[in-house]
PDB file of C-alpha atoms in Angstrom:
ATOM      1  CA  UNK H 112      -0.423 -16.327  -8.583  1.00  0.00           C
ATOM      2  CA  UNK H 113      -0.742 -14.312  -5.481  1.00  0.00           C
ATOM      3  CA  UNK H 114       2.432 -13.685  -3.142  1.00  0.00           C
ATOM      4  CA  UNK H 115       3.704 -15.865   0.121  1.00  0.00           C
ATOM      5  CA  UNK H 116       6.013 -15.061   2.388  1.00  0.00           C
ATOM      6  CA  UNK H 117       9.581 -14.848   2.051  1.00  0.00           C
ATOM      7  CA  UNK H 118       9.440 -15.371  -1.622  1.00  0.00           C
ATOM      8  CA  UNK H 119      10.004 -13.203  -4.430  1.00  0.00           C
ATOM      9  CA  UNK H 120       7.313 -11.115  -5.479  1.00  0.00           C
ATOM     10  CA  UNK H 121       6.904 -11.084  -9.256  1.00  0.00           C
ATOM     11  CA  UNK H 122       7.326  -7.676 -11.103  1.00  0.00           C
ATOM     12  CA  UNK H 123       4.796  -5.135 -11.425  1.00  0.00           C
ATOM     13  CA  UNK H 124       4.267  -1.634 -13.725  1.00  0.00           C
ATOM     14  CA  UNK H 125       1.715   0.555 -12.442  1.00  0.00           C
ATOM     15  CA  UNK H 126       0.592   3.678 -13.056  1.00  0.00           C
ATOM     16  CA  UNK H 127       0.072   6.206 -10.373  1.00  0.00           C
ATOM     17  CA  UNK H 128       0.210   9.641  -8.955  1.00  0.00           C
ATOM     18  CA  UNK H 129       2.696  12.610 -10.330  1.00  0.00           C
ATOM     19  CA  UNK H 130       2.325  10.773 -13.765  1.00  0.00           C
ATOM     20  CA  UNK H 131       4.721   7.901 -12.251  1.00  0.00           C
ATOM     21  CA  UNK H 132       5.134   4.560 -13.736  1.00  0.00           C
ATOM     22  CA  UNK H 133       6.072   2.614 -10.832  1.00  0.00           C
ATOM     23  CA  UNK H 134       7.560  -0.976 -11.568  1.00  0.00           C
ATOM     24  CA  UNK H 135       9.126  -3.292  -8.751  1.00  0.00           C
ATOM     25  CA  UNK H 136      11.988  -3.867 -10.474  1.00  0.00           C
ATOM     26  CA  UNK H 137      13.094  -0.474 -10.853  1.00  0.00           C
ATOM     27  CA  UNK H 138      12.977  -0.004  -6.525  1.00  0.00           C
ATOM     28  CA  UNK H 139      15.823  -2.350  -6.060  1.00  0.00           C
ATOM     29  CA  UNK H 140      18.040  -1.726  -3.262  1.00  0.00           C
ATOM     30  CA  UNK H 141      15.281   0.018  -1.159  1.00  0.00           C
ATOM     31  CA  UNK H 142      12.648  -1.544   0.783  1.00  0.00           C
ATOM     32  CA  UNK H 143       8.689  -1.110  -0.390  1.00  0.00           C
ATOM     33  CA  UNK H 144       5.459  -0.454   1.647  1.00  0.00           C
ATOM     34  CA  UNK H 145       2.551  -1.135  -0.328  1.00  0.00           C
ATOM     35  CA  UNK H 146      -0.635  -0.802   1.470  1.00  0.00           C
ATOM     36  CA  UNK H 147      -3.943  -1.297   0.126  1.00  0.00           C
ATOM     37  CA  UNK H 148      -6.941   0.549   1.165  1.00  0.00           C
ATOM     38  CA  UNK H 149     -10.421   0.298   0.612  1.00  0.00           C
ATOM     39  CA  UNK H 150     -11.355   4.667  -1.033  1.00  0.00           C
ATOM     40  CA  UNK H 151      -9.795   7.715  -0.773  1.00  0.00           C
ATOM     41  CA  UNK H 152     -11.141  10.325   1.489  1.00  0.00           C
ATOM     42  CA  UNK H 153     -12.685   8.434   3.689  1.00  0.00           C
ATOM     43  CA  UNK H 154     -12.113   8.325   7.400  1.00  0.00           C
ATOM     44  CA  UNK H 155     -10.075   5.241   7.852  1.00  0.00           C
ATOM     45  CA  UNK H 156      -8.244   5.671   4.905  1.00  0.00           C
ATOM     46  CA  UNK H 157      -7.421   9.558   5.403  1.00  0.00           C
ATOM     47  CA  UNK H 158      -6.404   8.702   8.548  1.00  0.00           C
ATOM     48  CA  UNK H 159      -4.338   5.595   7.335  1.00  0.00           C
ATOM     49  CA  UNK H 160      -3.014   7.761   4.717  1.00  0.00           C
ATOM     50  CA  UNK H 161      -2.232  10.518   7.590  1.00  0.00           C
ATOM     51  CA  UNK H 162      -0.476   8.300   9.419  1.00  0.00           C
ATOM     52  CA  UNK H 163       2.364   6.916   6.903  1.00  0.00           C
ATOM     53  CA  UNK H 164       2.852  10.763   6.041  1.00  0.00           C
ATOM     54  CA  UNK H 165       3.456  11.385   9.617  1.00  0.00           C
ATOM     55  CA  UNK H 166       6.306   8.969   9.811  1.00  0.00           C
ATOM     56  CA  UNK H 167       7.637   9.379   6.188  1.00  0.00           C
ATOM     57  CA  UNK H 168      10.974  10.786   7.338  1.00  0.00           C
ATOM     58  CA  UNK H 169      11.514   7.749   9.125  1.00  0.00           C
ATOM     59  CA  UNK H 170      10.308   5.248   6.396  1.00  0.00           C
ATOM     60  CA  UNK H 171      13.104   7.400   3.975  1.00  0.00           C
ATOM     61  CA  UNK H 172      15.791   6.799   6.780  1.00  0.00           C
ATOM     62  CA  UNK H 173      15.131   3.419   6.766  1.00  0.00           C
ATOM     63  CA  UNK H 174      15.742   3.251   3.116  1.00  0.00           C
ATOM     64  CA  UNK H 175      12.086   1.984   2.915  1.00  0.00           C
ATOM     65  CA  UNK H 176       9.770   3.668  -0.120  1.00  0.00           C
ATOM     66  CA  UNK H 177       5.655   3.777   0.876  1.00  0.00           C
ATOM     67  CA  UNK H 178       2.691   3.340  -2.047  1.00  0.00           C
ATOM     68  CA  UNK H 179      -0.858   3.622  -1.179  1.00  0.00           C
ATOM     69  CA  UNK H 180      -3.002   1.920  -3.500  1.00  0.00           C
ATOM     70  CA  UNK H 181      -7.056   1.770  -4.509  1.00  0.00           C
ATOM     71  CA  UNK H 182      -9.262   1.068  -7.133  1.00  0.00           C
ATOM     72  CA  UNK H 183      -9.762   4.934  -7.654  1.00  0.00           C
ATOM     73  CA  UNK H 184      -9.158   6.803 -10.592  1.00  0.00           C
ATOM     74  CA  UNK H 185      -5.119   9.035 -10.879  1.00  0.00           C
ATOM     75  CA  UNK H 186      -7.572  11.979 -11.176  1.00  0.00           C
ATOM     76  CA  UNK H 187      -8.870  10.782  -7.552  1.00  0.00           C
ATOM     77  CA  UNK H 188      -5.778   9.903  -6.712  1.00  0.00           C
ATOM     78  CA  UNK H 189      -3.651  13.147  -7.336  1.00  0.00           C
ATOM     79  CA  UNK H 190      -7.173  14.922  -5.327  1.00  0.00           C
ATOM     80  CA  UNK H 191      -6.895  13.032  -2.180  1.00  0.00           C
ATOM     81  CA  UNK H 192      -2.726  13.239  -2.542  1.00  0.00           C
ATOM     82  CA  UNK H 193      -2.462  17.050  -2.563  1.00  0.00           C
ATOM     83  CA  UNK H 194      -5.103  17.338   0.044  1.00  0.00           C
ATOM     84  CA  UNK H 195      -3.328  15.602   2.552  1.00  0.00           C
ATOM     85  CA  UNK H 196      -0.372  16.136   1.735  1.00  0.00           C
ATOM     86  CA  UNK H 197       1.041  13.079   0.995  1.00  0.00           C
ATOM     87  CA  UNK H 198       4.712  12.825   0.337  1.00  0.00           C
ATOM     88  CA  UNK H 199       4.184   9.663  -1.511  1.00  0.00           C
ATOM     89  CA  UNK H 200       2.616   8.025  -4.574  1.00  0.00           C
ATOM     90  CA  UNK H 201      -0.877   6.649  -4.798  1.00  0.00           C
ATOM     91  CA  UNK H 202      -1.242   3.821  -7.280  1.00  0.00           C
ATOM     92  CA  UNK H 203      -4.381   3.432  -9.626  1.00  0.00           C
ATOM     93  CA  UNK H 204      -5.485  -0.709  -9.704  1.00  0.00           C
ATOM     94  CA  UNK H 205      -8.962   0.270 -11.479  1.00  0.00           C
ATOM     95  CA  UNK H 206      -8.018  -3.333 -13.253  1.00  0.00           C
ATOM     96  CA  UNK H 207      -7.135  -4.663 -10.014  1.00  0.00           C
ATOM     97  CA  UNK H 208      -4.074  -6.344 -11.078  1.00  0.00           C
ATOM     98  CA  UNK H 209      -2.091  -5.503  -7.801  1.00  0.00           C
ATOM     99  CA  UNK H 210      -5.352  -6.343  -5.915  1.00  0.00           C
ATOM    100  CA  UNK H 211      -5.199  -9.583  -7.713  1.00  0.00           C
ATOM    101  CA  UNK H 212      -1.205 -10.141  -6.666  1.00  0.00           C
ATOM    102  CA  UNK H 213      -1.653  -9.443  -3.294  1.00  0.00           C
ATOM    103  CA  UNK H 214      -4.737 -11.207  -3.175  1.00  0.00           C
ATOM    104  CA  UNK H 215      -6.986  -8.352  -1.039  1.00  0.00           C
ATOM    105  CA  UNK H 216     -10.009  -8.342  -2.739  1.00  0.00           C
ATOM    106  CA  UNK H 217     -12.276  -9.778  -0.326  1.00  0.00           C
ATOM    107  CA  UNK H 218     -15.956 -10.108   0.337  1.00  0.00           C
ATOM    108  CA  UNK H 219     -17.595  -7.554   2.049  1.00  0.00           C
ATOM    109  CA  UNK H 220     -20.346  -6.761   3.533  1.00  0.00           C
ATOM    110  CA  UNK H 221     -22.389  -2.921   3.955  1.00  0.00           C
ATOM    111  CA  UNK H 222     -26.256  -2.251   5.121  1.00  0.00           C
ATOM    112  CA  UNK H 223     -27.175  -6.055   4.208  1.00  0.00           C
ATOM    113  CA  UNK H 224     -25.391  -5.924   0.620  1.00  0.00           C
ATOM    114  CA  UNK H 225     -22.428  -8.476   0.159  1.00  0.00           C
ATOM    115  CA  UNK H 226     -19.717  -6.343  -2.265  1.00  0.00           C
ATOM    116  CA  UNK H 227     -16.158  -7.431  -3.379  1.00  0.00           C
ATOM    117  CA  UNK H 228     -14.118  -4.608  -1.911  1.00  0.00           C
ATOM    118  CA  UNK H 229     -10.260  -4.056  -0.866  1.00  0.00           C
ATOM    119  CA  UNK H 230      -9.633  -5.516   2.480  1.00  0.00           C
ATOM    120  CA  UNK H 231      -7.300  -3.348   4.113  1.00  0.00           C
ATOM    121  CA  UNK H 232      -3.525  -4.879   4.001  1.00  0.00           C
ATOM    122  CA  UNK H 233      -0.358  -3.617   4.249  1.00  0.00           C
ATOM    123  CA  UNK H 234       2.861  -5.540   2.471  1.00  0.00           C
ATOM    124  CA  UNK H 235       6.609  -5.061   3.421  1.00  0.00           C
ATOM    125  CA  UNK H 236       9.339  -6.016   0.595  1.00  0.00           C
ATOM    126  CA  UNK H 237      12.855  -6.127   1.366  1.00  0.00           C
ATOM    127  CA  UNK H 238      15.400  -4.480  -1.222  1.00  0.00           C
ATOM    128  CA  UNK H 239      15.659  -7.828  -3.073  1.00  0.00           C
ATOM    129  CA  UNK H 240      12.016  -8.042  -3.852  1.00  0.00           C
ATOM    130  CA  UNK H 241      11.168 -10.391  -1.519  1.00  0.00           C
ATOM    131  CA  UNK H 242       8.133 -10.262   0.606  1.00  0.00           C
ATOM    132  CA  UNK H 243       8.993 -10.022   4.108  1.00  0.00           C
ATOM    133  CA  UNK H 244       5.573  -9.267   6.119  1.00  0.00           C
ATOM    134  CA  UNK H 245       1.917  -8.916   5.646  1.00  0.00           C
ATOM    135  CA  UNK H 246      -0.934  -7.635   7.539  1.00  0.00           C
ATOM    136  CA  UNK H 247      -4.444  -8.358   6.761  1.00  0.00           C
ATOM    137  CA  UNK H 248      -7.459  -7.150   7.912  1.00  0.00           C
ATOM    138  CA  UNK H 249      -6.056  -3.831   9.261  1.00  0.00           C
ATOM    139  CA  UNK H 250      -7.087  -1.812  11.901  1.00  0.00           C
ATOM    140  CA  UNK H 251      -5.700   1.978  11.450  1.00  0.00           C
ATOM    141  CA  UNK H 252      -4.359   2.793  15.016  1.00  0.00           C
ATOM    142  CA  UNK H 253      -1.019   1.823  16.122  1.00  0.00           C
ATOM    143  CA  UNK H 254      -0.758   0.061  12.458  1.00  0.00           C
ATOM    144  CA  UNK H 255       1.747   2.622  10.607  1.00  0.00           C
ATOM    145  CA  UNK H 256       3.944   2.478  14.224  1.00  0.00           C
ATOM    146  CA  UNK H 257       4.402  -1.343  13.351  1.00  0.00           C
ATOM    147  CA  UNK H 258       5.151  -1.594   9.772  1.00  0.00           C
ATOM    148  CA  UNK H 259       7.824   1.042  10.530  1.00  0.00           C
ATOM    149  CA  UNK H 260       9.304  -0.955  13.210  1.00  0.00           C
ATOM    150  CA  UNK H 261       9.237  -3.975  11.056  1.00  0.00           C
ATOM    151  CA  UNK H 262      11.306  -1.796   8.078  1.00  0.00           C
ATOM    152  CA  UNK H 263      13.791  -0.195  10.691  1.00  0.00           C
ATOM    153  CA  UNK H 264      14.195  -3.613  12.048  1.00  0.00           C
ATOM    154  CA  UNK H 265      14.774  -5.166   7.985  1.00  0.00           C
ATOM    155  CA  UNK H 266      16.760  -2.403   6.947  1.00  0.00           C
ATOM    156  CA  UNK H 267      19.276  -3.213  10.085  1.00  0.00           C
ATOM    157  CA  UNK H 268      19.285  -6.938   9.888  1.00  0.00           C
TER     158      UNK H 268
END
């Protein structure tokens, strides 16, 4: 069953980078970014990527924890990670379970060829596991600016 707004989102154990297990459960009390992106190191993504790095500080203070996530291997993963510089975790959905939750696996199309691929989304929980606000169909610029503002603005209420 895929999530809705302003309902519980049902517990999750991934694995992903610096040999984390990352459950939902376990990030009680603080407030999780997830966002979803299509591969690493590629432009949109890197700069995606680039972009919730930037304003990490400001995620922390807002007692609000970030995970990027892709169908790419850990090996990928931890690559891409130490590249840029990212002070956050990367999460591995080769069996697209998450993709499946958050229902972003979308069809695409590339040169002609129709594909299933990730569709860019971005998903704000509050501390009680409840999903708070989504964005689909992402466009990079301006996009990190307004999840923050929507965490700084949770985190206050």
């Amino acid at each position: 069953m895929a999530v809705e707004l302003d309902k519980p989102v049902a517990d999750f154990q991934v694995q992903a980078t610096s040999d984390q297990a990352v459950s939902l459960s376990a990030l009680k009390g603080q407030q999780v970014v997830i966002y979803f992106y299509p591969k690493d190191s590629t432009p949109g993504c890197t700069t995606e990527g680039q972009g919730f790095r930037d304003a990490y500080a400001d995620f922390k203070a807002a007692n609000t924890v970030v995970f990027g996530v892709s169908r790419d291997s850990l090996k990928s993963h931890e690559n891409f990670k130490a590249k840029q510089e990212f002070p956050f975790e990367l999460i591995s959905d080769k069996d697209e379970s998450l993709c499946q939750l958050f229902d972003v696996i979308k069809l695409k199309k590339l040169y002609g060829k129709e594909y299933l691929g990730v569709d860019r989304s971005t998903f704000l929980i509050d501390k009680d596991g409840v999903l708070r606000k989504e964005w689909r169909g992402v466009k990079v610029p301006g996009h990190v600016t307004a999840v923050l503002e929507q965490a700084q603005a949770l985190n206050n209420a």
